[in-house]
Each structure stands twice: as structure tokens, then as C-alpha cells.
PDB file of C-alpha atoms in Angstrom:
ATOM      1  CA  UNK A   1     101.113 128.172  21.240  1.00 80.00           C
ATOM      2  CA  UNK A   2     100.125 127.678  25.144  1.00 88.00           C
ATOM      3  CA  UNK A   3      96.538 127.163  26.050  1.00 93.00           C
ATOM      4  CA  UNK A   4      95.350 127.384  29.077  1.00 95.00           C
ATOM      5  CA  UNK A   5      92.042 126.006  30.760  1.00 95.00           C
ATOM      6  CA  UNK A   6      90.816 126.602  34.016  1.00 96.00           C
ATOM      7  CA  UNK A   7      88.523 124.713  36.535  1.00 96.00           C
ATOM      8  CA  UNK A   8      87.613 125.076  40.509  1.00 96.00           C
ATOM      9  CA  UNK A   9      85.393 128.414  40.672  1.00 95.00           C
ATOM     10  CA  UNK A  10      81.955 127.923  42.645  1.00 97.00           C
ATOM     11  CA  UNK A  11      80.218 129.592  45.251  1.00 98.00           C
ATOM     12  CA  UNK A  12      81.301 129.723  48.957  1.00 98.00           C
ATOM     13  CA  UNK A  13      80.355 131.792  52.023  1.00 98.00           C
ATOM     14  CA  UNK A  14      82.795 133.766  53.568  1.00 98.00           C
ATOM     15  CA  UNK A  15      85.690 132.375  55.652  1.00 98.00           C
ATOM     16  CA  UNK A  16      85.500 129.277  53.225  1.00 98.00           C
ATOM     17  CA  UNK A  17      88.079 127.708  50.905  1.00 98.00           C
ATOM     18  CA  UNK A  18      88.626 126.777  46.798  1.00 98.00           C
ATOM     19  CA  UNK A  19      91.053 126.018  44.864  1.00 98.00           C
ATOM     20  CA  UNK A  20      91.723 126.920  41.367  1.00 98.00           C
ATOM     21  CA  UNK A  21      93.403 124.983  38.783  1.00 97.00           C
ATOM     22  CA  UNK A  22      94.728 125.703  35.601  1.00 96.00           C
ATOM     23  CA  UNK A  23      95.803 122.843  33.327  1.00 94.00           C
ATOM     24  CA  UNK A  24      98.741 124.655  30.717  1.00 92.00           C
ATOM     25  CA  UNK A  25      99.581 122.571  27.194  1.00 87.00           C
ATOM     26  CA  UNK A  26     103.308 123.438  25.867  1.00 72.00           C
ATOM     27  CA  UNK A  27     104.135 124.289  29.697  1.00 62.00           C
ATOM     28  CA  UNK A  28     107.953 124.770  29.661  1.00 69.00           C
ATOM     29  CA  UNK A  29     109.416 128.495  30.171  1.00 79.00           C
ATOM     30  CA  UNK A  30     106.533 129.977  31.411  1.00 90.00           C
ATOM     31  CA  UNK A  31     105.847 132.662  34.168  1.00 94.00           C
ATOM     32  CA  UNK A  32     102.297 131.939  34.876  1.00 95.00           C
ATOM     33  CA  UNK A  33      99.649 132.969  37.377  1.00 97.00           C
ATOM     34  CA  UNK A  34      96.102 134.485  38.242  1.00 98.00           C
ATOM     35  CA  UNK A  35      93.911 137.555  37.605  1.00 98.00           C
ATOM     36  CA  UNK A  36      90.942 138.380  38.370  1.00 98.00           C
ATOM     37  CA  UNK A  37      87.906 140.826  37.066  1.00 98.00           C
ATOM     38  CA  UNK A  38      84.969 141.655  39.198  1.00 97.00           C
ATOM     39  CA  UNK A  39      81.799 143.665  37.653  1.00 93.00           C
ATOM     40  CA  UNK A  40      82.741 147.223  36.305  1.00 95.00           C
ATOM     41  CA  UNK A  41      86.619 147.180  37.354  1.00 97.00           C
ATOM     42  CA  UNK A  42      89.862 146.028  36.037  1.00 98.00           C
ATOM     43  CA  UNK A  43      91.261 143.014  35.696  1.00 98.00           C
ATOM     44  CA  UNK A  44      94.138 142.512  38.700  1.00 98.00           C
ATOM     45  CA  UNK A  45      96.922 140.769  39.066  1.00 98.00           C
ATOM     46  CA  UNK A  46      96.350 137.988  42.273  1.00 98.00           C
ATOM     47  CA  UNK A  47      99.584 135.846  42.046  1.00 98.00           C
ATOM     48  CA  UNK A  48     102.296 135.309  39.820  1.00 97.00           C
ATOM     49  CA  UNK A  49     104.833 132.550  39.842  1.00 96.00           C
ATOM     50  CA  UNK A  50     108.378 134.019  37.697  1.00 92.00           C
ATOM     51  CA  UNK A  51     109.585 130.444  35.551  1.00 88.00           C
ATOM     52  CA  UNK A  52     112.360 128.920  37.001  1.00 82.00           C
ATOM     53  CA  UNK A  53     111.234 129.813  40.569  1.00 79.00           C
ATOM     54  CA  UNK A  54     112.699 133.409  40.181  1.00 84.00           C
ATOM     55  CA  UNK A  55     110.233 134.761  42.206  1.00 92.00           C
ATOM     56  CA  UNK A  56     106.387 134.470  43.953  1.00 96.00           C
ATOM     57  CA  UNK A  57     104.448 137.868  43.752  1.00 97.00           C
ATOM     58  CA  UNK A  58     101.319 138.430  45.582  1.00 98.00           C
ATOM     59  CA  UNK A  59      98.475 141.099  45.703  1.00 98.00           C
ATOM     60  CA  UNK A  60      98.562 143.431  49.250  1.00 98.00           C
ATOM     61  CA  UNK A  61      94.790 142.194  49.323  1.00 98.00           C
ATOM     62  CA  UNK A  62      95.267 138.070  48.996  1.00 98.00           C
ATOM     63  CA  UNK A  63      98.452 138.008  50.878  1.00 98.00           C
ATOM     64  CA  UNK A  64      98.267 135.175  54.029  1.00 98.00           C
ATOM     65  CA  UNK A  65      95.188 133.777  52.527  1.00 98.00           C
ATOM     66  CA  UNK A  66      95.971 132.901  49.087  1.00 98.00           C
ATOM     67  CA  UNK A  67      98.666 130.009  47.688  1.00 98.00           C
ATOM     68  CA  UNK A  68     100.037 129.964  44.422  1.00 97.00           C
ATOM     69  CA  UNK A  69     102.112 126.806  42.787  1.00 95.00           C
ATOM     70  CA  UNK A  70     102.769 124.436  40.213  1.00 91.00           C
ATOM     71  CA  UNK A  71     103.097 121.406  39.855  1.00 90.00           C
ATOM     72  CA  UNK A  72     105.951 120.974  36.343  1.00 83.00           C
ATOM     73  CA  UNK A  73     104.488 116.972  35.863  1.00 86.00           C
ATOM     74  CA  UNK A  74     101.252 117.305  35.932  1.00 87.00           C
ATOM     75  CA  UNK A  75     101.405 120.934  34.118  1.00 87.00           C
ATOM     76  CA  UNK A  76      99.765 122.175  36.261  1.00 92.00           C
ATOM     77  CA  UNK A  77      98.971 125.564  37.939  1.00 95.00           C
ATOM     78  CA  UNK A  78      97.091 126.046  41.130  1.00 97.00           C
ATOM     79  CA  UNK A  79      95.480 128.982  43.443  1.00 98.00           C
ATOM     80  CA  UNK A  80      94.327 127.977  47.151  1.00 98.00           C
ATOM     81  CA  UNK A  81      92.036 130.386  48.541  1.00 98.00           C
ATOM     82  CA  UNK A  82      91.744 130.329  52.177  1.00 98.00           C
ATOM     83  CA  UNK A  83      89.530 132.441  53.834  1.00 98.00           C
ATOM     84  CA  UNK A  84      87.517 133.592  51.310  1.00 98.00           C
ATOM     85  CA  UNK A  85      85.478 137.467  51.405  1.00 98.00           C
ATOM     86  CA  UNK A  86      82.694 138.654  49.716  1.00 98.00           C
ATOM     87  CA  UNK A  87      85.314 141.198  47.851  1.00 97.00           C
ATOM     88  CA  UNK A  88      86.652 138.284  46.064  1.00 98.00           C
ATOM     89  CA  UNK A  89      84.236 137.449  43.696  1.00 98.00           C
ATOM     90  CA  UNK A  90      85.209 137.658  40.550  1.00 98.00           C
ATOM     91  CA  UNK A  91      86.037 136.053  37.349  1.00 98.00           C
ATOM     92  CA  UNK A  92      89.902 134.586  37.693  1.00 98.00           C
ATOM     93  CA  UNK A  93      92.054 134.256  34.837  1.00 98.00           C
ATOM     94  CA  UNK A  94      94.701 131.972  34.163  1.00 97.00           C
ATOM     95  CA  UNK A  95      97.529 133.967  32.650  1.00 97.00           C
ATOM     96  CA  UNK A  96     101.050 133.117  31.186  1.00 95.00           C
ATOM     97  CA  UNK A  97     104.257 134.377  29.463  1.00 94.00           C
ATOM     98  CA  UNK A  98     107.147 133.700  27.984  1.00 91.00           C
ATOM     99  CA  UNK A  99     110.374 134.012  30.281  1.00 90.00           C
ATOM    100  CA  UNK A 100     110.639 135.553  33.604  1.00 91.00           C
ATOM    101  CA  UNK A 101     109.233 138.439  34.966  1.00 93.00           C
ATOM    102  CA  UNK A 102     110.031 141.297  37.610  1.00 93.00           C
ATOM    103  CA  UNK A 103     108.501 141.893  40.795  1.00 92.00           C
ATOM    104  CA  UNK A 104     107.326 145.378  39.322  1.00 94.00           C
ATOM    105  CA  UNK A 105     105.705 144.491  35.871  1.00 96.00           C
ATOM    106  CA  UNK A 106     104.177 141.002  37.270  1.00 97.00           C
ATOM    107  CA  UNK A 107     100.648 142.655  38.054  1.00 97.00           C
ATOM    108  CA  UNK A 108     100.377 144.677  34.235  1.00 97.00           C
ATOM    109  CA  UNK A 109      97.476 142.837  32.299  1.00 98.00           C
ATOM    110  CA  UNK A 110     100.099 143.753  29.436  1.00 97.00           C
ATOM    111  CA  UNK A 111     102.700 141.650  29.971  1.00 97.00           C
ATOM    112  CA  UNK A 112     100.825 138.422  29.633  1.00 97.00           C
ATOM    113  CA  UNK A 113     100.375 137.086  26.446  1.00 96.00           C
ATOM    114  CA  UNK A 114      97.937 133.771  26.763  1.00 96.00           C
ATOM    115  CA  UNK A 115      95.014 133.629  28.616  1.00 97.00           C
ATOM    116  CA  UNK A 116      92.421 130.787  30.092  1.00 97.00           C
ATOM    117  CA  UNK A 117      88.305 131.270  29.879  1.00 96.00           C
ATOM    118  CA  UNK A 118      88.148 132.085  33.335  1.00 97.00           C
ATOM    119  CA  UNK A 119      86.729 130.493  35.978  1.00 97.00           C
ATOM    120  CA  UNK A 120      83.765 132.400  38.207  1.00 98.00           C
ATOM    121  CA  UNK A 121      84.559 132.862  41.769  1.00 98.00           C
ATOM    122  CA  UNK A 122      81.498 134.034  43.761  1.00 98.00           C
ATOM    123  CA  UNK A 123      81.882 134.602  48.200  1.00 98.00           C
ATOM    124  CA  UNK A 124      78.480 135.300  49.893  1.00 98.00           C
ATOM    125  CA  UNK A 125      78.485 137.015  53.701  1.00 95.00           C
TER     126      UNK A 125
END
């Protein structure tokens, strides 16, 4: 069983920077990365890493601005958010699975398994 816990949200103004974390027990083959749900609409896929480096997978609308990685001794899995907008605020999510996944199912709520508490996100103008 993986659990996942998540840490970093707070409040920034726009143009500003956080960075998520999300510390992963039983972290082996794993494709892991971040969602997020704002009031009244889905929860989206941000970033994905695929285990075994297979492949990085990013959302049109974080793209340039947001970093995903991990870091394999420390079990660790991070989410740099660089110039931050008002549209993301949210509530991210942690995610993981077991195995890889493709470029065209990482985003599907579905295919992820365990899930973190979430972490609030909130980016004032």
C-alpha cells in the first residue's frame, strides 16, 4: 500500500512562486504526479512523471511555468510553480500508480490508484 502526503500549498500573489512536495512511503515502481481541483470543476491532471523516466507529461495551461521531479532517496515528489495566476488556485493532489503510463491516459483521474489529502493552492491578482 503507497501513501502519499503532501505539504507546500499557501497563498501567493500573482507572478509568485511555491513548491509542492509530496513525501511517497513504498515508493518503488511508481508513475506519480499532480492534480488539481478548483471550486465546481474537475479534478485535472497538472504533471505526471511515467516510473523509470519513460516520460514527463504536462498540462497546455502549466507548461514553461511549472516543474515536476523526484527525487528516488529522499522519496520524494516535487511541483515548482513559477509564475503563479489567479486561475491556479486550487486544491493539488498528489497522485500515483503502479507501472508506467502513456502520454494519452496520464491526465484520466482513473488511472491513478492512491491519492494524498491535498494541499490548498490559493493566487491573488
Amino acid at each position: 500500500q503507497l501513501q502519499l502526503v503532501e505539504s507546500g500549498g499557501g497563498s501567493v500573489q500573482a507572478g509568485g512562486s511555491l513548491t509542492l512536495s509530496c513525501a511517497a512511503s513504498g515508493y518503488t515502481w511508481y508513475s506519480m504526479g499532480w492534480f488539481r481541483q478548483a471550486p465546481g470543476k474537475e479534478r485535472e491532471g497538472v504533471a505526471v512523471l511515467a516510473t523509470g523516466g519513460a516520460g514527463t507529461y504536462y498540462a497546455d495551461s502549466v507548461k514553461g511555468r511549472f516543474i515536476v521531479s523526484r527525487d528516488n532517496r529522499k522519496n520524494t515528489l516535487s511541483l515548482r510553480m513559477n509564475r503563479l495566476k489567479p486561475e491556479d488556485t486550487a486544491m493539488y493532489y498528489c497522485a500515483a500508480r503502479v507501472g508506467w503510463i502513456s502520454g494519452a491516459s496520464w491526465s484520466r483521474v482513473s488511472e491513478y490508484k492512491y491519492w494524498g489529502q491535498g494541499t490548498q493552492v490559493t493566487v491573488s491578482s
